[in-house]
Coordinates of C-alpha atoms in Angstrom, one line a residue:
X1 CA 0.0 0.0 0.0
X2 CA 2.9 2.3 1.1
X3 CA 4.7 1.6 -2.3
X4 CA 1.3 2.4 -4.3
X5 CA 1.0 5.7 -2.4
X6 CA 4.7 6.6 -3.2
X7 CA 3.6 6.0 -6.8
X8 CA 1.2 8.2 -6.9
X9 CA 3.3 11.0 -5.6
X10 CA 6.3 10.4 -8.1
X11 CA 3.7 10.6 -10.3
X12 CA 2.3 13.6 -9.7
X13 CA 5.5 15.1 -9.2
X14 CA 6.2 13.9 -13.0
X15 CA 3.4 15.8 -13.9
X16 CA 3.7 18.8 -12.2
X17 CA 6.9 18.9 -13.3
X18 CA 6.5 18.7 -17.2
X19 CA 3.4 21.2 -17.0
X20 CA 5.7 23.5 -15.2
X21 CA 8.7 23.0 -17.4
X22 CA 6.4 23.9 -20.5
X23 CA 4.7 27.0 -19.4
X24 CA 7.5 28.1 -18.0
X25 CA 9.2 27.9 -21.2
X26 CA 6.5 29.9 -23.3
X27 CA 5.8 32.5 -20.9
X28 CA 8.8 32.9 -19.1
X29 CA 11.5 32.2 -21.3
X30 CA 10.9 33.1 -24.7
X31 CA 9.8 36.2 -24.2
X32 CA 13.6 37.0 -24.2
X33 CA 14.3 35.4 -27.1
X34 CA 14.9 39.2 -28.5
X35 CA 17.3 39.8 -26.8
X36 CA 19.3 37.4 -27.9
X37 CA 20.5 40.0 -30.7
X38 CA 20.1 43.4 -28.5
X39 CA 21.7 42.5 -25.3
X40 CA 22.4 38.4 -24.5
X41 CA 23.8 39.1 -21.2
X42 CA 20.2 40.2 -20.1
X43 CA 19.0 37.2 -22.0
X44 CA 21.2 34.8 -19.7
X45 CA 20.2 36.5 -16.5
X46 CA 16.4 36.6 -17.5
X47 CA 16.2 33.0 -18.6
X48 CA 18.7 32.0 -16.0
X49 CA 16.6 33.5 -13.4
X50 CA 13.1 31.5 -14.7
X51 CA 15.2 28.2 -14.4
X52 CA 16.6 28.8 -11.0
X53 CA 12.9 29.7 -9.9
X54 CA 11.3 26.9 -11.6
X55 CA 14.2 24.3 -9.6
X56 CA 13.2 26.0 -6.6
X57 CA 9.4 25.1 -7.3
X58 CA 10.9 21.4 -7.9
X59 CA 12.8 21.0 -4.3
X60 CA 9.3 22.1 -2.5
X61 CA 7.7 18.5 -4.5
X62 CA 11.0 16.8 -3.6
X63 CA 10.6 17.6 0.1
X64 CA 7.0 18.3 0.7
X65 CA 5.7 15.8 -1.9
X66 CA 8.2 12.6 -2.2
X67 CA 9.7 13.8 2.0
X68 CA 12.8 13.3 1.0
X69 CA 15.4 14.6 3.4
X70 CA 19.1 16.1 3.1
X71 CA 22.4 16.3 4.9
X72 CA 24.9 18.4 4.1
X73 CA 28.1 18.1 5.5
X74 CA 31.6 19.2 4.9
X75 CA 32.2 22.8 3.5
X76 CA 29.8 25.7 4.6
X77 CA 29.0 27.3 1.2
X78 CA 25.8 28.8 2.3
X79 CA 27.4 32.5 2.3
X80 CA 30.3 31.7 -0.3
X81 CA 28.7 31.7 -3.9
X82 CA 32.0 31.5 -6.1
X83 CA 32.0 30.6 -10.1
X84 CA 32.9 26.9 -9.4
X85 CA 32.9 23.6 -11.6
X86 CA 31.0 21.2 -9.3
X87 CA 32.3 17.3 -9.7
X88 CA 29.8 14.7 -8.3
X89 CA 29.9 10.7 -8.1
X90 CA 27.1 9.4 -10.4
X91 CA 25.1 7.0 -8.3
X92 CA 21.9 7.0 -10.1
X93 CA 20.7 8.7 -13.3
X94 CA 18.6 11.0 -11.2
X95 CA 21.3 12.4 -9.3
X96 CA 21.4 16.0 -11.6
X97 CA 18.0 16.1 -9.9
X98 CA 18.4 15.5 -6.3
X99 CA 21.7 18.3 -6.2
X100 CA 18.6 20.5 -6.5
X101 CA 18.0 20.4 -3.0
X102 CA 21.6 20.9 -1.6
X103 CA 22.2 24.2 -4.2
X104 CA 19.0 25.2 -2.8
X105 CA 20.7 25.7 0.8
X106 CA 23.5 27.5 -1.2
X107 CA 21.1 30.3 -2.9
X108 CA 22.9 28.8 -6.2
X109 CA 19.8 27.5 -8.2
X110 CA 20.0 30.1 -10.8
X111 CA 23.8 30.1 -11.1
X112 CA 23.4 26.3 -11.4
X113 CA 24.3 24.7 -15.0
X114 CA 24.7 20.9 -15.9
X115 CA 26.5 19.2 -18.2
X116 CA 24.3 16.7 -19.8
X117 CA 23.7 14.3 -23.0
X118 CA 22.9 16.1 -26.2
X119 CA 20.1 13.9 -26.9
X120 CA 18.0 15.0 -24.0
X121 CA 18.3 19.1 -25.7
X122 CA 15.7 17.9 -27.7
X123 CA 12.8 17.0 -25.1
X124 CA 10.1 19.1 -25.9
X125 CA 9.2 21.9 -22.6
X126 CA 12.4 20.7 -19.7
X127 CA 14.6 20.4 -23.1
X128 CA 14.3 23.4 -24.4
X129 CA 13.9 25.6 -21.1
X130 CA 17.4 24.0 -21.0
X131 CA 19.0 25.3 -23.6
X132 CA 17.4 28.9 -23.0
X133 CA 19.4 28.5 -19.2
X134 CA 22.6 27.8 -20.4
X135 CA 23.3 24.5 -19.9
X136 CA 26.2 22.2 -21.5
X137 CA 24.9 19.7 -23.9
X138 CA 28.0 17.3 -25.2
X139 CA 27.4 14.8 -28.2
X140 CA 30.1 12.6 -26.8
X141 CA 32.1 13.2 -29.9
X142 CA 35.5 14.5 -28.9
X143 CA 36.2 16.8 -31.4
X144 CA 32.4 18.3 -31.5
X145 CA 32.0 19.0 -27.5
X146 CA 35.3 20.3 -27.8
X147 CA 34.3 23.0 -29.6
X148 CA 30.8 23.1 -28.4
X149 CA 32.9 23.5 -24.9
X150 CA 35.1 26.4 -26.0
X151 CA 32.3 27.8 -27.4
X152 CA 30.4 27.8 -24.2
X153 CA 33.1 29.1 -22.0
X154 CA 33.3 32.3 -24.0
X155 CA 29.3 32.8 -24.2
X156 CA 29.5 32.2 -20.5
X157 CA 32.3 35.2 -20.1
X158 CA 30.5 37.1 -22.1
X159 CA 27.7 37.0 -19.8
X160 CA 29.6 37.9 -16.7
X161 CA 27.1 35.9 -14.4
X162 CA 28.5 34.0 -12.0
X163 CA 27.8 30.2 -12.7
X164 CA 28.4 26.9 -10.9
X165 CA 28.7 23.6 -13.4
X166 CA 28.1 20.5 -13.1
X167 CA 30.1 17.8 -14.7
X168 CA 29.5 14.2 -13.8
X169 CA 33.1 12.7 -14.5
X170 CA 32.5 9.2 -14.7
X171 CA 30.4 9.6 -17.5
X172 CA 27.7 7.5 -16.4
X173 CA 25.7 5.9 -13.8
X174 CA 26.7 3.0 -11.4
X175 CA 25.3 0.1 -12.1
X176 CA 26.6 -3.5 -12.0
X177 CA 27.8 -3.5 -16.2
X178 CA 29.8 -0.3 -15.8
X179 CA 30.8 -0.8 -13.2
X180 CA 32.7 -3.9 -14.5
X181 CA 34.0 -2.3 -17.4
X182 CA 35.2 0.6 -15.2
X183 CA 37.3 -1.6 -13.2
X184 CA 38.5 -3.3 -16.5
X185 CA 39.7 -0.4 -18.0
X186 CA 41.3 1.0 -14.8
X187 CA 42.7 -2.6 -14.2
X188 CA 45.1 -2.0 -17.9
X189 CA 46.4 1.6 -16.6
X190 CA 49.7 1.8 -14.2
X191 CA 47.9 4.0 -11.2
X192 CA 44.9 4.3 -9.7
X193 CA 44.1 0.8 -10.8
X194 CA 42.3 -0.5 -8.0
X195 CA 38.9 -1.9 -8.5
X196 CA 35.6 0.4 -7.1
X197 CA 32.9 -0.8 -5.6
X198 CA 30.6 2.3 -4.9
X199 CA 32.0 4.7 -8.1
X200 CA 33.4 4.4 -11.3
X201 CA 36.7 5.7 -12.6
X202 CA 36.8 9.2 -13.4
X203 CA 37.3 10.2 -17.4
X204 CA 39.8 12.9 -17.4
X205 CA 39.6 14.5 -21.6
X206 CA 36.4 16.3 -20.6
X207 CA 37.3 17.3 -17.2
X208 CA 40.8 18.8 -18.2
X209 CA 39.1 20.6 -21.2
X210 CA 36.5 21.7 -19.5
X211 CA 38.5 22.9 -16.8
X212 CA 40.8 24.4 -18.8
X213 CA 38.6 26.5 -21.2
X214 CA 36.7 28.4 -17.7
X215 CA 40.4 28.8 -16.5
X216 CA 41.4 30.7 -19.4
X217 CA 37.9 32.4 -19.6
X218 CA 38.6 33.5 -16.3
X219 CA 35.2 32.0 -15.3
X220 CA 36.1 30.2 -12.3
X221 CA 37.3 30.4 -8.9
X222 CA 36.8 27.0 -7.0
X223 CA 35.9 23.2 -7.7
X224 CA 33.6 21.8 -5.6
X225 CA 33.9 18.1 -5.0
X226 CA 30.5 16.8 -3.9
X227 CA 29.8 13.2 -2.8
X228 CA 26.3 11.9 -2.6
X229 CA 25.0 8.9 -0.8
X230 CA 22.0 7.5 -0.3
X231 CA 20.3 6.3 2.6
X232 CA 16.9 4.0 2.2
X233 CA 16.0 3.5 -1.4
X234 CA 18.2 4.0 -4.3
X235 CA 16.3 4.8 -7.1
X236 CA 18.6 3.8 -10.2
X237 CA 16.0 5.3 -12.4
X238 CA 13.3 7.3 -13.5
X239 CA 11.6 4.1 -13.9
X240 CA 12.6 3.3 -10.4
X241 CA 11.1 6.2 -8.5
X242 CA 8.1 5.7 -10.4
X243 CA 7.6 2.6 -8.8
X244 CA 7.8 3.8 -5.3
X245 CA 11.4 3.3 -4.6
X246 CA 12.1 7.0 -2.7
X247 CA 15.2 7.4 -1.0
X248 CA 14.4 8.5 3.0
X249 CA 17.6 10.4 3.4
X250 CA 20.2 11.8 1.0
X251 CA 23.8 12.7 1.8
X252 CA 26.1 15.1 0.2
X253 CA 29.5 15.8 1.6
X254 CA 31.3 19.1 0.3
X255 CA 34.9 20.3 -0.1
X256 CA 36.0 23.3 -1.7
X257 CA 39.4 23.6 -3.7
X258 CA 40.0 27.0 -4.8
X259 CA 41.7 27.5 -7.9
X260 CA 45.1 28.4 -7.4
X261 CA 45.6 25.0 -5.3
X262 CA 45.2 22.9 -8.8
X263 CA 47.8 21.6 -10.7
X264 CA 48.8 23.7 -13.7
X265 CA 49.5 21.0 -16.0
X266 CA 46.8 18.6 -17.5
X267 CA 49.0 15.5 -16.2
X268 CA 48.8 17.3 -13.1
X269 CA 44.9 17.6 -13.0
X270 CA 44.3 14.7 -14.4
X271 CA 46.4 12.9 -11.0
X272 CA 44.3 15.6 -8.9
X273 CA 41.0 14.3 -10.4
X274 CA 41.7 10.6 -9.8
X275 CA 43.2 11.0 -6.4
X276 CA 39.8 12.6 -5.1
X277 CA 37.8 10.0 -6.8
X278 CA 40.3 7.0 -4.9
X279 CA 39.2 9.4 -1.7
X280 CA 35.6 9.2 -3.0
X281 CA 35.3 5.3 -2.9
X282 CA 37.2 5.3 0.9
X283 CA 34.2 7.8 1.5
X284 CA 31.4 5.5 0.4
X285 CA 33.0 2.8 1.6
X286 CA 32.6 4.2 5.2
X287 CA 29.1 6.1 4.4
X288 CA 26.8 2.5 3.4
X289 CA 28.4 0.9 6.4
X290 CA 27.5 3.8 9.3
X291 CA 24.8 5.7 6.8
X292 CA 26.9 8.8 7.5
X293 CA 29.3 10.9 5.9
X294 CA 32.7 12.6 8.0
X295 CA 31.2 12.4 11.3
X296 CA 33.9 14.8 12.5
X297 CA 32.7 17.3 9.8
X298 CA 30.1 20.4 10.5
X299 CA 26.3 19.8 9.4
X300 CA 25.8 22.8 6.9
X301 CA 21.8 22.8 7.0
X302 CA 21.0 23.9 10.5
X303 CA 17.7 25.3 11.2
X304 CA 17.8 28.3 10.8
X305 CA 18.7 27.2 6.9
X306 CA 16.2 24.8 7.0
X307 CA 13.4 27.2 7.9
X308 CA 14.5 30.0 5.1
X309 CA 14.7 27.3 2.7
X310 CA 11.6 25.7 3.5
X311 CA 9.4 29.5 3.1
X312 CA 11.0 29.9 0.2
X313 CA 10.6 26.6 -2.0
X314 CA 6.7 27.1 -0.7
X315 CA 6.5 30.6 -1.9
X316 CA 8.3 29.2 -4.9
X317 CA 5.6 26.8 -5.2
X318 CA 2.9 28.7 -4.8
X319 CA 3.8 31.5 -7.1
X320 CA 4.8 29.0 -10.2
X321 CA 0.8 27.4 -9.7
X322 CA -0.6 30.9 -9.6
X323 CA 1.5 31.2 -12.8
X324 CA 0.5 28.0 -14.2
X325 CA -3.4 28.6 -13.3
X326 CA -3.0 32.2 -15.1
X327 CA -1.8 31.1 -18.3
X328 CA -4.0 28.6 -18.3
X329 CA -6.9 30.5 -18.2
X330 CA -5.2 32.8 -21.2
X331 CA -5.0 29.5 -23.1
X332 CA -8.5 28.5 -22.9
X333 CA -9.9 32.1 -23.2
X334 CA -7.8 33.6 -26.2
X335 CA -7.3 32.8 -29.8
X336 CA -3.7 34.7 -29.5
X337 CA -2.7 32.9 -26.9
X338 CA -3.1 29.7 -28.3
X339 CA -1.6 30.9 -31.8
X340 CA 1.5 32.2 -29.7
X341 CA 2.2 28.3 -28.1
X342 CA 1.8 27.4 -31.1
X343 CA 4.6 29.5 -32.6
X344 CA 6.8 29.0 -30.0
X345 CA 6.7 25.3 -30.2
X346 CA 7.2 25.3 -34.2
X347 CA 10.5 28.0 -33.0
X348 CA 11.8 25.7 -30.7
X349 CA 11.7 23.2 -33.5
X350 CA 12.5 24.4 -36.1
X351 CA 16.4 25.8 -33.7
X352 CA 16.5 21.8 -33.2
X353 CA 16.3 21.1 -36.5
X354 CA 18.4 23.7 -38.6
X355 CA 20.7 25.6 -36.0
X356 CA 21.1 22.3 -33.7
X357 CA 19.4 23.6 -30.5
X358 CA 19.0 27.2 -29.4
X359 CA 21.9 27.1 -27.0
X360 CA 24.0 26.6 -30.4
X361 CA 22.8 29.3 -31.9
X362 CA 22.9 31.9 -29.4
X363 CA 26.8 30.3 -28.4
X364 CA 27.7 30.7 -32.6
X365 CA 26.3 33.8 -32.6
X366 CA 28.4 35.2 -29.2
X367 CA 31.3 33.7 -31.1
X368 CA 31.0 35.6 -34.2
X369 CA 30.2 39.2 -32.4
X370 CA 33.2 37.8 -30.4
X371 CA 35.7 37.4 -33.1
X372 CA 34.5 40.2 -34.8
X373 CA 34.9 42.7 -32.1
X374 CA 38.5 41.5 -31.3
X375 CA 39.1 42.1 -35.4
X376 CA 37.7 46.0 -34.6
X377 CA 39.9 46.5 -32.0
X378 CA 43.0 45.1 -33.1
X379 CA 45.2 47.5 -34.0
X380 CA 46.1 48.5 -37.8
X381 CA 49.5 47.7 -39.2
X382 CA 51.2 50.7 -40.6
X383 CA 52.5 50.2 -44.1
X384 CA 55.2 51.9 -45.1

């Protein structure tokens, strides 16, 4: 019965979450879309700012709907909102989601950026609200997300928002299969060749690229190693919460690195990255046998946060179904309105299909003014 009632919930907080997704893409987001060409910087902060709202919205149905809780240990970040690259041990596919509640406590929602798979760019409503926030989509073809990486790094200075990423360096979930052929592969190199049981191996190309490109961007200013555990049920995926399976508890232990205490070299970071990852699996290790991170280590959400946090994702909640209820109304009540989700949807389409994705377009575009500009201002060579 428990299980069927958990069902229900997830859902209902599907739901809630697609409608949301959508109207917030047609009403709140491309209503910018001009200013794309007359001032992009606005364009990031405006849709950046619908996205952070809308996540806010999401941690009030992952708390108050699905009563999932958080820990927080480690670093203190709640007054320390630095440009960082954020790397994070992929459990479960649904992990992007759940680091919704622990920027949440860090005022970082809107900052907040993920790197994901290009395919998923393409969803219709949470897809393309994507794209309008700035997110990292990567094809997984080395020479394309290279560029599509550069690229990104110099929209994002452009910009001159502060921004927290999200890179997932194992490149995938754990699950039993890669898990295997993590171990295999790490098994053939001559360090860090021990097997894992609770993470994968790290992949360094994207890390040390990505890294690099915000670096000489000037774009960042700490990474932020975050380990997440799960206490309860372990959802591995969408699928899985779905059918009931809702973790009670959910564990993330933060440490800072500032920037100047990396490696310079991409050797270097590449040792960096895999050393933290061998201290990740020692973590885990020790967090599934005592269901607790560093005990020695300073809770982060006390409740003083917990009560800010928990007015705001209500408000947050409240405001986004007022939203929602409005535009329905102007749906059902007005010819225009209906023409106008119309044209947004064939829009959002037609990016996809000719410009690859609007996030392409707009970081092409940035490029070109880019190059252009430095062409203006470089200075003339005199001829003789």
């Amino acid at each position: 019965m428990c299980s069927i009632i958990n069902s229900i919930k997830v859902l209902i907080f599907y739901l809630i979450l697609a409608i949301s997704a959508f109207f917030g893409l047609v009403f709140a987001q491309t209503p910018a879309v001009p200013f794309i060409f007359l001032n992009r910087r606005l364009y990031f902060r405006w849709c950046s700012f619908a996205m952070g709202y809308y996540l806010l919205m999401a941690t009030c149905l992952l708390e108050d709907l699905l009563g999932i809780k958080i820990v927080i240990t480690g670093d203190d970040l709640t007054k320390d909102n630095k440009r960082s690259l954020i790397v994070l041990n992929h459990r479960t596919r649904l992990d992007w989601m759940f680091i919704f509640m622990l920027h949440s406590r860090f005022q970082t929602l809107k900052q907040l950026k993920i790197v994901l798979k290009a395919d998923l760019k393409r969803i219709p409503g949470p897809g393309w609200a994507m794209q309008h926030a700035g997110y990292l989509f990567l094809d997984r073809i080395w020479e394309k997300d290279q560029e599509t990486m550069k690229n990104i790094s110099g929209y994002y200075k452009s910009c001159q928002s502060p921004l927290s990423i999200l890179i997932f360096p194992e490149g995938t979930n754990l699950t039993e299969q890669t898990k295997i052929k993590s171990n295999e592969y790490a098994a053939k190199q001559t360090s860090f060749n021990g097997s894992y049981e609770y993470c994968l191996h790290p992949r360094l190309n994207g890390f040390k690229f990505l890294l690099n490109s915000m670096r000489s961007n000037e774009i960042l200013d700490a990474i932020d190693d975050v380990t997440i555990g799960y206490e309860g049920a372990i959802p591995e995926a969408e699928i899985d919460l779905l059918k009931g399976h809702i973790p009670s508890i959910i564990h993330f232990h933060v440490k800072r690195y500032e920037l100047d205490t990396l490696p310079q070299t991409d050797e270097g970071i590449g040792e960096w990255l895999q050393s933290r990852w061998e201290q990740k699996e020692k973590h885990l290790k020790e967090f599934y046998n005592k269901n607790q991170f560093d005990s020695s280590s300073k809770h982060c959400n006390d409740a003083h946060t917990e009560s800010n946090i928990s007015f705001q994702r209500r408000l947050a909640f409240i405001l986004w179904s007022l939203f929602i209820l409005f535009w329905s109304y102007c749906i059902l009540a007005y010819v225009k309105i209906k023409f106008f989700v119309f044209l947004v949807c064939i829009f959002h389409a037609i990016m996809d299909s000719f410009a690859n994705g609007v996030i392409d377009f707009v970081c092409q575009l940035d490029a070109n003014y880019r190059e252009l500009n430095s062409i203006r201002t470089r200075p003339a060579i005199k001829q003789d």
